[in-house]
Short mmCIF file of C-alpha atoms and ligand atoms in Angstrom, two decimals:
data_model
loop_
_atom_site.label_atom_id
_atom_site.label_comp_id
_atom_site.label_asym_id
_atom_site.label_seq_id
_atom_site.Cartn_x
_atom_site.Cartn_y
_atom_site.Cartn_z
CA MET I 1 120.53 17.78 -138.38
CA VAL I 2 118.58 16.85 -135.35
CA ILE I 3 116.81 13.42 -135.60
CA PRO I 4 112.98 13.59 -135.66
CA MET I 5 111.15 11.81 -132.87
CA THR I 6 109.51 9.95 -135.79
CA ASP I 7 112.77 8.16 -136.90
CA VAL I 8 112.89 5.87 -133.62
CA ILE I 9 112.39 2.31 -134.62
CA PRO I 10 109.96 0.77 -133.11
CA ILE I 11 107.94 4.07 -133.48
CA PRO I 12 106.70 5.24 -130.30
CA MET I 13 102.97 5.01 -129.06
CA GLU I 14 102.65 8.60 -128.88
CA LEU I 15 104.94 11.61 -129.78
CA HIS I 16 104.51 15.11 -128.96
CA PRO I 17 107.24 16.86 -130.71
CA ASP I 18 108.25 20.53 -129.65
CA PRO I 19 110.77 21.98 -131.74
CA SER I 20 111.31 25.08 -129.41
CA ALA I 21 112.53 22.67 -126.70
CA ASP I 22 115.69 20.92 -128.12
CA PHE I 23 118.29 19.95 -125.62
CA THR I 24 122.06 19.81 -126.41
CA LEU I 25 124.17 17.34 -124.37
CA THR I 26 127.64 19.27 -123.67
CA GLY I 27 130.72 18.80 -121.42
CA SER I 28 128.64 19.96 -118.44
CA THR I 29 125.84 17.54 -118.53
CA VAL I 30 125.29 15.36 -115.62
CA LEU I 31 123.48 11.81 -115.64
CA ALA I 32 121.07 11.98 -112.42
CA VAL I 33 119.72 8.84 -111.25
CA SER I 34 116.93 8.33 -108.88
CA GLY I 35 114.31 5.86 -107.55
CA GLY I 36 116.51 3.20 -106.34
CA ALA I 37 119.33 0.68 -107.33
CA VAL I 38 117.33 -1.14 -110.06
CA ALA I 39 117.88 2.16 -112.06
CA GLU I 40 121.78 2.39 -111.76
CA PRO I 41 122.94 -0.55 -114.13
CA THR I 42 121.20 1.25 -116.90
CA ALA I 43 122.71 4.86 -115.72
CA THR I 44 126.02 3.05 -115.86
CA TRP I 45 125.57 1.48 -119.46
CA LEU I 46 124.21 4.94 -120.75
CA ALA I 47 126.84 6.83 -119.33
CA ALA I 48 129.48 4.59 -120.94
CA LEU I 49 128.04 4.43 -124.14
CA LEU I 50 127.52 8.51 -124.20
CA ARG I 51 131.18 8.96 -122.81
CA HIS I 52 132.64 6.79 -125.40
CA GLY I 53 130.84 8.65 -128.12
CA THR I 54 131.07 12.24 -126.91
CA GLY I 55 134.16 12.50 -124.99
CA PHE I 56 132.07 14.36 -122.13
CA ALA I 57 132.82 13.32 -118.62
CA LEU I 58 129.24 12.88 -117.94
CA PRO I 59 129.43 12.18 -114.18
CA ILE I 60 126.66 9.96 -112.79
CA THR I 61 125.01 11.76 -109.70
CA VAL I 62 122.29 9.92 -107.43
CA GLY I 63 119.06 11.85 -106.38
CA ALA I 64 116.44 13.42 -108.05
CA ALA I 65 117.41 17.13 -107.37
CA HIS I 66 119.59 18.76 -109.91
CA ALA I 67 120.55 22.09 -111.62
CA GLY I 68 122.17 22.55 -114.91
CA SER I 69 122.13 20.31 -118.03
CA VAL I 70 121.09 17.06 -117.15
CA ILE I 71 120.00 13.68 -118.43
CA ALA I 72 117.67 11.99 -115.58
CA LEU I 73 116.97 8.43 -115.39
CA GLU I 74 113.66 8.52 -112.77
CA LEU I 75 112.37 5.00 -111.55
CA GLY I 76 108.84 5.11 -109.90
CA ASP I 77 105.80 7.33 -110.23
CA ALA I 78 105.42 6.50 -113.75
CA ASP I 79 101.89 6.29 -115.34
CA PRO I 80 100.62 2.80 -114.16
CA SER I 81 99.10 2.43 -117.64
CA LEU I 82 102.29 2.28 -119.13
CA GLY I 83 102.82 -1.18 -117.82
CA ASP I 84 105.88 -3.29 -117.13
CA GLU I 85 108.16 -1.90 -119.91
CA GLY I 86 106.42 1.51 -120.83
CA TYR I 87 108.42 4.97 -120.11
CA THR I 88 107.91 8.64 -120.69
CA LEU I 89 110.96 10.90 -122.17
CA THR I 90 110.66 14.33 -121.95
CA VAL I 91 112.80 16.71 -123.63
CA ARG I 92 113.27 20.24 -122.52
CA PRO I 93 116.28 22.81 -123.32
CA GLY I 94 117.88 21.98 -119.97
CA SER I 95 116.93 18.43 -119.32
CA VAL I 96 116.02 15.10 -120.92
CA VAL I 97 113.86 13.03 -118.31
CA ILE I 98 113.33 9.26 -118.70
CA ARG I 99 110.53 8.01 -116.36
CA ALA I 100 109.40 4.66 -115.78
CA ALA I 101 108.00 2.21 -113.34
CA THR I 102 110.26 -0.64 -114.09
CA GLY I 103 114.07 -1.17 -114.84
CA ALA I 104 112.98 -2.27 -118.33
CA GLY I 105 110.95 0.78 -118.90
CA LEU I 106 114.09 2.94 -118.17
CA PHE I 107 116.14 0.65 -120.12
CA HIS I 108 113.82 1.03 -123.28
CA GLY I 109 113.79 4.82 -122.65
CA ALA I 110 117.60 5.07 -122.64
CA GLU I 111 117.56 3.18 -126.07
CA THR I 112 115.12 5.78 -127.19
CA LEU I 113 117.53 8.65 -126.18
CA ARG I 114 120.43 6.79 -127.96
CA GLN I 115 118.57 6.87 -131.25
CA LEU I 116 117.64 10.28 -131.06
CA LEU I 117 121.58 11.16 -130.71
CA PRO I 118 123.44 11.18 -134.07
CA GLY I 119 124.51 7.85 -135.22
CA SER I 120 128.29 8.85 -134.29
CA VAL I 121 127.68 8.50 -130.85
CA GLU I 122 128.30 5.14 -131.57
CA THR I 123 132.01 5.78 -132.38
CA ALA I 124 134.77 6.62 -130.17
CA GLY I 125 135.09 10.35 -130.45
CA GLY I 126 131.93 10.71 -132.65
CA ARG I 127 130.94 14.41 -134.01
CA GLY I 128 128.30 16.44 -132.32
CA PRO I 129 126.41 18.55 -131.98
CA TRP I 130 124.59 16.45 -129.63
CA THR I 131 121.16 17.54 -129.87
CA VAL I 132 118.03 15.77 -129.04
CA SER I 133 114.77 17.06 -130.59
CA GLY I 134 112.36 18.67 -128.19
CA GLY I 135 109.01 17.37 -126.80
CA GLN I 136 107.64 14.16 -125.13
CA ILE I 137 107.54 10.35 -125.95
CA VAL I 138 104.92 8.37 -123.99
CA ASP I 139 105.63 4.91 -124.75
CA ARG I 140 104.85 1.15 -124.29
CA PRO I 141 104.83 -2.09 -126.36
CA ARG I 142 101.99 -3.49 -128.20
CA TYR I 143 102.95 -7.20 -127.13
CA PRO I 144 104.96 -8.71 -124.25
CA TRP I 145 106.67 -11.26 -126.60
CA ARG I 146 109.53 -9.57 -128.77
CA GLY I 147 111.71 -12.29 -130.09
CA ALA I 148 114.68 -12.91 -131.64
CA MET I 149 115.71 -16.74 -132.20
CA LEU I 150 119.28 -17.60 -132.93
CA ASP I 151 120.45 -21.04 -133.91
CA VAL I 152 123.58 -21.86 -132.63
CA ALA I 153 123.50 -25.43 -133.42
CA ARG I 154 124.11 -25.51 -137.23
CA HIS I 155 126.87 -23.29 -136.98
CA PHE I 156 128.44 -22.41 -133.48
CA PHE I 157 128.70 -18.64 -132.53
CA SER I 158 130.81 -17.65 -129.51
CA VAL I 159 129.88 -15.96 -126.50
CA ALA I 160 130.90 -12.48 -127.79
CA ASP I 161 128.95 -13.01 -131.05
CA VAL I 162 125.87 -13.84 -128.94
CA GLU I 163 126.49 -10.68 -126.65
CA ARG I 164 126.72 -8.47 -129.56
CA TYR I 165 123.53 -9.67 -130.91
CA ILE I 166 121.80 -9.25 -127.93
CA ASP I 167 123.04 -5.47 -127.95
CA GLU I 168 121.78 -5.09 -131.88
CA ILE I 169 118.39 -6.57 -130.93
CA ALA I 170 117.92 -4.63 -127.58
CA LEU I 171 118.47 -1.30 -129.60
CA TYR I 172 115.12 -2.27 -131.16
CA LYS I 173 113.31 -3.22 -127.78
CA ILE I 174 113.53 -7.02 -128.64
CA ASN I 175 113.11 -8.63 -125.31
CA ILE I 176 113.22 -12.48 -125.80
CA LEU I 177 116.37 -14.23 -127.01
CA HIS I 178 115.44 -17.56 -128.09
CA LEU I 179 118.47 -19.44 -128.22
CA HIS I 180 118.08 -22.75 -130.49
CA LEU I 181 120.91 -24.77 -128.40
CA THR I 182 120.51 -28.13 -129.84
CA ASP I 183 119.81 -29.74 -133.52
CA ASP I 184 121.05 -32.69 -135.79
CA GLN I 185 124.41 -30.98 -136.45
CA GLY I 186 125.27 -29.86 -132.86
CA TRP I 187 124.84 -30.03 -129.29
CA ARG I 188 125.92 -26.63 -127.60
CA ILE I 189 125.29 -26.87 -123.99
CA ALA I 190 126.99 -28.79 -121.28
CA ILE I 191 124.81 -31.06 -119.36
CA ASN I 192 126.45 -32.53 -115.99
CA GLY I 193 126.59 -36.31 -116.14
CA TRP I 194 126.27 -36.49 -120.03
CA PRO I 195 129.78 -35.25 -121.09
CA GLN I 196 129.42 -36.77 -124.62
CA LEU I 197 126.61 -34.28 -125.74
CA THR I 198 129.31 -31.82 -125.98
CA ALA I 199 132.49 -33.86 -126.41
CA VAL I 200 130.82 -35.85 -129.40
CA GLY I 201 127.64 -34.00 -130.20
CA GLY I 202 129.37 -30.50 -129.85
CA SER I 203 132.43 -31.52 -132.01
CA THR I 204 131.14 -30.36 -135.37
CA GLU I 205 128.75 -28.29 -137.46
CA VAL I 206 126.88 -27.78 -140.86
CA GLY I 207 129.89 -28.25 -143.47
CA GLY I 208 132.15 -30.36 -141.05
CA GLY I 209 133.73 -27.30 -139.08
CA THR I 210 134.74 -27.96 -135.49
CA GLY I 211 131.85 -26.66 -133.71
CA GLY I 212 131.76 -25.80 -130.16
CA TYR I 213 129.53 -25.41 -127.08
CA TYR I 214 129.03 -23.43 -124.09
CA THR I 215 130.08 -24.42 -120.65
CA GLN I 216 127.20 -23.96 -117.96
CA ASP I 217 129.37 -20.75 -116.70
CA GLN I 218 129.27 -19.33 -120.22
CA TYR I 219 125.67 -19.90 -120.54
CA ARG I 220 124.90 -18.12 -117.39
CA GLN I 221 127.19 -15.26 -118.67
CA ILE I 222 125.01 -14.97 -121.72
CA VAL I 223 121.93 -14.86 -119.44
CA ALA I 224 123.27 -12.34 -117.23
CA TYR I 225 124.37 -10.15 -120.30
CA ALA I 226 120.99 -10.44 -121.75
CA ALA I 227 119.31 -9.41 -118.52
CA SER I 228 121.47 -6.34 -118.23
CA ARG I 229 119.79 -5.35 -121.61
CA TYR I 230 116.20 -6.34 -120.27
CA VAL I 231 116.52 -9.28 -122.71
CA THR I 232 115.26 -12.79 -121.34
CA VAL I 233 116.99 -16.05 -122.87
CA VAL I 234 114.50 -18.88 -123.59
CA PRO I 235 116.71 -21.96 -124.27
CA GLU I 236 115.51 -24.57 -126.64
CA VAL I 237 116.40 -28.30 -126.51
CA ASP I 238 114.78 -29.56 -129.83
CA GLY I 239 112.91 -32.94 -129.33
CA PRO I 240 111.91 -35.43 -130.07
CA GLY I 241 113.35 -34.62 -133.87
CA HIS I 242 116.34 -32.46 -134.64
CA VAL I 243 118.45 -34.98 -132.33
CA ASN I 244 121.09 -36.45 -134.33
CA ALA I 245 124.04 -34.86 -132.15
CA ALA I 246 122.43 -36.44 -129.02
CA LEU I 247 121.90 -39.94 -130.48
CA ALA I 248 125.51 -39.77 -131.89
CA SER I 249 126.84 -39.00 -128.41
CA TYR I 250 124.76 -41.52 -126.62
CA PRO I 251 123.46 -44.63 -128.35
CA GLU I 252 121.12 -45.60 -125.65
CA LEU I 253 118.94 -43.02 -126.75
CA THR I 254 118.17 -44.63 -130.02
CA CYS I 255 115.72 -47.30 -130.60
CA SER I 256 118.32 -49.51 -132.10
CA GLY I 257 121.02 -49.02 -129.59
CA THR I 258 123.34 -48.15 -132.22
CA ALA I 259 124.71 -44.45 -132.49
CA PRO I 260 124.38 -42.73 -135.89
CA PRO I 261 127.26 -40.84 -137.30
CA LEU I 262 127.55 -37.01 -136.68
CA TYR I 263 125.62 -35.24 -139.50
CA THR I 264 127.07 -32.16 -141.08
CA GLY I 265 124.45 -31.62 -143.77
CA ILE I 266 121.09 -29.41 -143.82
CA ASP I 267 118.34 -31.89 -144.15
CA VAL I 268 115.51 -32.11 -141.42
CA GLY I 269 113.11 -34.68 -140.09
CA PHE I 270 114.96 -37.59 -140.00
CA SER I 271 116.23 -38.02 -136.29
CA SER I 272 114.17 -39.24 -133.31
CA LEU I 273 114.66 -39.96 -129.59
CA CYS I 274 113.43 -43.23 -128.70
CA VAL I 275 109.96 -42.51 -127.07
CA GLY I 276 109.26 -45.72 -125.42
CA LYS I 277 112.44 -45.99 -123.61
CA ALA I 278 112.89 -45.01 -119.75
CA VAL I 279 116.25 -43.47 -120.41
CA THR I 280 114.72 -40.95 -122.81
CA TYR I 281 113.03 -39.43 -119.84
CA GLN I 282 115.90 -39.45 -117.50
CA PHE I 283 117.76 -37.73 -120.27
CA LEU I 284 115.01 -34.92 -120.59
CA ASP I 285 114.76 -34.58 -116.95
CA GLU I 286 118.28 -33.95 -116.37
CA VAL I 287 118.68 -31.78 -119.52
CA LEU I 288 115.37 -29.61 -118.99
CA GLY I 289 116.08 -29.53 -115.37
CA GLN I 290 119.84 -28.19 -115.51
CA LEU I 291 118.57 -25.61 -118.10
CA ALA I 292 115.58 -24.52 -115.71
CA ALA I 293 118.20 -24.32 -113.02
CA MET I 294 120.64 -21.81 -114.99
CA THR I 295 117.68 -19.90 -116.46
CA PRO I 296 115.76 -17.12 -114.19
CA GLY I 297 113.59 -16.55 -116.94
CA SER I 298 109.79 -18.33 -117.09
CA TYR I 299 110.43 -20.30 -120.09
CA ILE I 300 112.36 -23.35 -121.43
CA ALA I 301 111.51 -24.29 -125.06
CA ILE I 302 111.01 -28.09 -126.21
CA GLY I 303 111.28 -27.64 -129.75
CA GLY I 304 108.74 -29.96 -131.21
CA ASP I 305 109.05 -29.26 -134.98
CA GLU I 306 109.50 -31.51 -137.74
CA ALA I 307 109.54 -34.72 -135.93
CA GLY I 308 109.39 -36.72 -139.41
CA GLY I 309 111.36 -39.55 -137.58
CA THR I 310 108.81 -40.04 -134.75
CA PRO I 311 105.41 -41.82 -135.18
CA PRO I 312 102.65 -39.56 -134.50
CA GLU I 313 101.28 -41.31 -131.34
CA ASP I 314 104.80 -41.22 -129.76
CA TYR I 315 105.21 -37.53 -130.85
CA THR I 316 102.17 -36.61 -128.63
CA ALA I 317 103.22 -38.82 -125.99
CA PHE I 318 106.72 -37.40 -125.90
CA ILE I 319 105.40 -33.67 -126.35
CA GLU I 320 103.09 -34.36 -123.15
CA LYS I 321 105.88 -35.75 -121.08
CA ALA I 322 108.14 -32.82 -122.21
CA VAL I 323 105.74 -29.98 -121.24
CA GLN I 324 105.19 -31.59 -118.08
CA THR I 325 108.78 -32.06 -117.10
CA VAL I 326 109.11 -28.26 -117.92
CA ALA I 327 106.25 -27.59 -115.31
CA ALA I 328 108.10 -29.76 -112.89
CA HIS I 329 110.84 -27.78 -113.07
CA GLY I 330 108.87 -24.39 -112.31
CA LYS I 331 109.04 -23.24 -115.86
CA THR I 332 106.52 -22.72 -118.69
CA ALA I 333 107.05 -24.69 -122.02
CA VAL I 334 107.15 -23.04 -125.20
CA GLY I 335 107.40 -25.09 -128.37
CA TRP I 336 106.90 -25.00 -132.23
CA ALA I 337 103.15 -25.05 -133.04
CA GLU I 338 103.15 -28.63 -133.94
CA ILE I 339 103.14 -29.21 -130.34
CA ALA I 340 99.35 -28.43 -130.21
CA ALA I 341 98.79 -31.71 -131.58
CA ALA I 342 99.37 -32.97 -127.93
CA PRO I 343 97.22 -31.61 -125.06
CA LEU I 344 98.73 -28.87 -123.46
CA PRO I 345 98.09 -26.58 -120.26
CA SER I 346 96.51 -23.09 -120.97
CA GLY I 347 99.96 -21.24 -120.24
CA THR I 348 101.94 -22.98 -122.95
CA ILE I 349 103.22 -20.93 -125.73
CA ALA I 350 102.94 -22.29 -129.19
CA GLU I 351 104.99 -20.45 -131.87
CA TYR I 352 103.49 -20.64 -135.45
CA TRP I 353 106.06 -20.66 -137.96
CA ASP I 354 105.23 -23.39 -140.56
CA THR I 355 103.13 -21.21 -143.18
CA ALA I 356 103.23 -24.31 -145.56
CA ASP I 357 101.01 -26.03 -143.34
CA GLY I 358 98.09 -23.71 -144.55
CA GLY I 359 97.58 -22.69 -140.71
CA ALA I 360 96.65 -26.17 -139.21
CA SER I 361 99.19 -26.06 -136.45
CA LEU I 362 98.06 -22.46 -135.52
CA GLU I 363 94.11 -23.27 -135.80
CA ARG I 364 94.89 -26.33 -133.22
CA ALA I 365 96.98 -24.17 -130.82
CA VAL I 366 94.11 -21.76 -130.93
CA GLN I 367 91.58 -24.39 -130.13
CA ASP I 368 93.82 -25.60 -127.31
CA GLY I 369 93.57 -22.15 -125.90
CA VAL I 370 97.33 -21.57 -125.51
CA LYS I 371 99.25 -18.44 -126.03
CA VAL I 372 100.68 -17.99 -129.60
CA VAL I 373 103.87 -16.36 -130.67
CA LEU I 374 103.63 -15.33 -134.49
CA ALA I 375 106.86 -16.28 -136.56
CA PRO I 376 105.26 -17.03 -139.95
CA ALA I 377 108.25 -18.29 -141.81
CA ASN I 378 107.37 -16.36 -145.05
CA ARG I 379 107.50 -12.96 -142.99
CA CYS I 380 109.59 -13.59 -139.94
CA TYR I 381 112.55 -16.03 -141.12
CA LEU I 382 115.57 -13.73 -141.23
CA ASP I 383 117.57 -16.76 -142.97
CA GLN I 384 115.60 -16.69 -145.87
CA LYS I 385 117.06 -14.97 -148.86
CA TYR I 386 116.19 -11.09 -149.63
CA ASP I 387 115.92 -11.51 -153.12
CA ASP I 388 117.23 -13.82 -156.10
CA ASN I 389 120.98 -11.92 -155.67
CA THR I 390 121.47 -12.99 -151.93
CA THR I 391 124.44 -15.13 -151.46
CA LEU I 392 123.57 -16.17 -147.94
CA GLY I 393 120.35 -17.99 -146.81
CA LEU I 394 117.73 -20.38 -147.87
CA VAL I 395 114.63 -19.80 -150.14
CA TRP I 396 112.10 -22.54 -148.66
CA ALA I 397 109.92 -19.82 -147.37
CA GLY I 398 111.34 -17.12 -149.19
CA PRO I 399 112.68 -14.65 -150.83
CA THR I 400 111.67 -12.34 -148.03
CA SER I 401 112.07 -8.56 -148.90
CA VAL I 402 112.33 -5.93 -146.27
CA GLU I 403 108.84 -4.89 -147.24
CA THR I 404 107.54 -8.67 -146.98
CA ALA I 405 109.07 -9.00 -143.31
CA TYR I 406 107.50 -5.50 -142.33
CA ASP I 407 104.37 -5.36 -143.80
CA TRP I 408 101.93 -7.84 -142.06
CA ASP I 409 99.74 -7.56 -138.86
CA PRO I 410 99.81 -10.21 -136.36
CA THR I 411 95.75 -9.63 -136.12
CA SER I 412 95.26 -10.90 -139.39
CA TYR I 413 96.01 -14.69 -138.38
CA GLY I 414 92.62 -15.54 -136.83
CA VAL I 415 94.10 -15.80 -133.45
CA PRO I 416 92.07 -14.28 -130.80
CA ALA I 417 93.67 -11.01 -129.31
CA ALA I 418 94.08 -12.36 -125.83
CA GLN I 419 95.91 -15.33 -127.16
CA VAL I 420 98.47 -13.50 -129.18
CA GLU I 421 101.53 -13.05 -126.97
CA GLY I 422 103.63 -11.52 -129.64
CA VAL I 423 105.98 -11.92 -132.57
CA GLU I 424 109.40 -13.41 -133.12
CA ALA I 425 112.07 -13.41 -136.01
CA PRO I 426 114.21 -16.75 -136.24
CA LEU I 427 117.50 -16.79 -137.68
CA PHE I 428 118.45 -20.39 -138.32
CA SER I 429 122.08 -20.89 -139.37
CA GLU I 430 122.41 -23.57 -141.97
CA THR I 431 124.28 -21.07 -144.19
CA LEU I 432 125.82 -18.69 -141.79
CA THR I 433 129.22 -19.01 -140.16
CA THR I 434 130.16 -15.53 -139.15
CA MET I 435 128.82 -12.51 -136.87
CA ALA I 436 128.83 -10.55 -140.41
CA ASP I 437 126.55 -13.18 -141.66
CA ILE I 438 124.23 -12.75 -138.86
CA GLU I 439 123.82 -9.02 -139.33
CA GLN I 440 123.43 -9.31 -142.89
CA MET I 441 120.48 -11.32 -142.46
CA ALA I 442 118.97 -9.55 -139.59
CA PHE I 443 119.48 -6.04 -140.74
CA PRO I 444 117.48 -4.49 -142.08
CA ARG I 445 114.75 -7.05 -141.39
CA LEU I 446 114.85 -7.46 -137.84
CA PRO I 447 113.96 -3.84 -136.81
CA GLY I 448 110.42 -4.22 -139.06
CA ILE I 449 109.66 -7.49 -136.81
CA ALA I 450 110.56 -5.38 -133.91
CA GLU I 451 108.30 -2.53 -134.85
CA ILE I 452 105.23 -5.08 -135.52
CA GLY I 453 105.95 -6.36 -131.96
CA TRP I 454 106.19 -2.90 -130.18
CA SER I 455 104.37 -0.29 -132.14
CA PRO I 456 100.42 0.42 -132.32
CA GLN I 457 98.93 -1.00 -135.62
CA SER I 458 97.67 2.53 -136.25
CA THR I 459 101.43 3.69 -137.08
CA HIS I 460 102.16 0.92 -139.55
CA ASP I 461 103.05 2.35 -142.89
CA TRP I 462 105.60 0.76 -145.31
CA SER I 463 106.16 4.22 -147.44
CA SER I 464 107.11 6.00 -144.12
CA TYR I 465 108.81 3.11 -142.48
CA ARG I 466 111.17 2.60 -145.41
CA LEU I 467 112.52 6.21 -144.92
CA ARG I 468 112.81 5.95 -141.27
CA LEU I 469 114.83 2.49 -141.74
CA ALA I 470 117.07 4.44 -144.08
CA ALA I 471 117.77 7.08 -141.24
CA GLN I 472 119.29 3.78 -139.27
CA ALA I 473 122.20 3.42 -141.63
CA PRO I 474 124.78 5.95 -140.36
CA ARG I 475 124.25 4.41 -136.75
CA TRP I 476 124.89 0.73 -138.14
CA GLU I 477 127.78 2.20 -140.10
CA ALA I 478 129.49 3.65 -136.68
CA MET I 479 128.66 0.24 -135.12
CA ASN I 480 130.35 -1.44 -137.93
CA LEU I 481 127.14 -3.47 -138.19
CA ASP I 482 127.01 -5.22 -141.58
CA PHE I 483 123.78 -4.71 -142.86
CA TYR I 484 122.22 -5.46 -146.34
CA ARG I 485 121.77 -2.38 -148.40
CA SER I 486 118.46 -3.57 -149.81
CA PRO I 487 117.32 -1.89 -152.90
CA GLU I 488 114.08 -1.32 -151.69
CA VAL I 489 115.45 1.60 -149.28
CA SER I 490 116.94 4.74 -150.44
CA TRP I 491 120.17 4.58 -148.04
CA PRO I 492 121.95 7.82 -147.51
CA ALA I 493 125.34 7.81 -149.21
CA GLY I 494 128.06 6.18 -146.82
C1 ACM A 501 111.51 -24.68 -137.88
O1 ACM A 501 111.98 -23.95 -138.72
N1 ACM A 501 111.56 -26.05 -138.17
C2 ACM A 501 110.88 -24.38 -136.61
#
């Protein structure tokens, strides 16, 4: 069966199917790449994926002219209305042409082509025929920020796990990986001059396991891997709360001068940096400065949530200082929406999560005139249980069914359209210890958030989405992706 264009998630902006124009990938198909070197890494990536799945040679040729069966990646000359990330994908009997003005657009188009091929293309020696449905797709995202947040602090995840997650989110055109690098239970990034942060603060995790951390080279490796999938890493160092691991490492960061013990439970809101001490700002400057130097993306996240251990006037003073420090290192600050209690420069991004606050933090962010990323916990938090039978996960904002995660509209939160930067799906890891745990919680809810971030609101429809979602299952099985077979979706027999 040929996969219909409507099965692509996120569903593209425009579909023009032409049943008379199907294309079949064969042993004589070539991959032609043109328009410059920026297109070449995506060609190499796509060729590797398709060679692995089909067993075909699929040679890469450089240049626009081609005869015979071809998949063409063409950079440049795209419709300017498609923006920074848009593309067209045109399928005719002899060719598939992906055209975009940017490398990101070409990559997104290649991910669309991947989804139009049978799921078994994800397996070595998968079974064809490799037929792609004919017609044209014209596509661009609704929002520039389509984020996934991964908490590597509560439980540590290896570079390989993070890279696998990057591949999984990129398949759904997520373009931001917000990495929650520090929390009460663990400090996961090496900072030169502050070796105890990782030696002590990185030595454990929730439940008392051995924890871990990334060297700066490993962090750079993650950033580069993400960039190859057109995903921008947004590193987060949380403060002034969620800092027990740092305080346990350096007693001078506490007001008392005494280091607390390491913490391996899952309470929140008890730890605080000492806002009145000069060393706090030396620490902040060195941490944020080193992160900024290793991070080509525009954003550094400063946390700012659940600072129950910090007096309110200290809180706003700290946030002001943290935002200024990020700016001094040439980046834009991102924080959880509580940061709107402090005066913020207009480019700052406030991420709304705490639906229990009745929208108060979001309202302040709107009044401050900053950009907003919507991650309402009762819709977007992938760490919440699906239902009463889910073994992993928490329930403070849930349970959150697949339908609940999908069936909401970013325009319904009272934020002026010009202030909505996008959406994000956070995955906190209090109860998650393995890659399979991550996949169980993220899939199948993450593609729903991705679709909200990318596809026009006019396409939004749970009754058809659940059928399109079911059609992803053969691909996930071929990828060995451990998704939750929610009873809300009629999955095909495995
Ligand atoms: C959060 O869930 N504390 C951002």
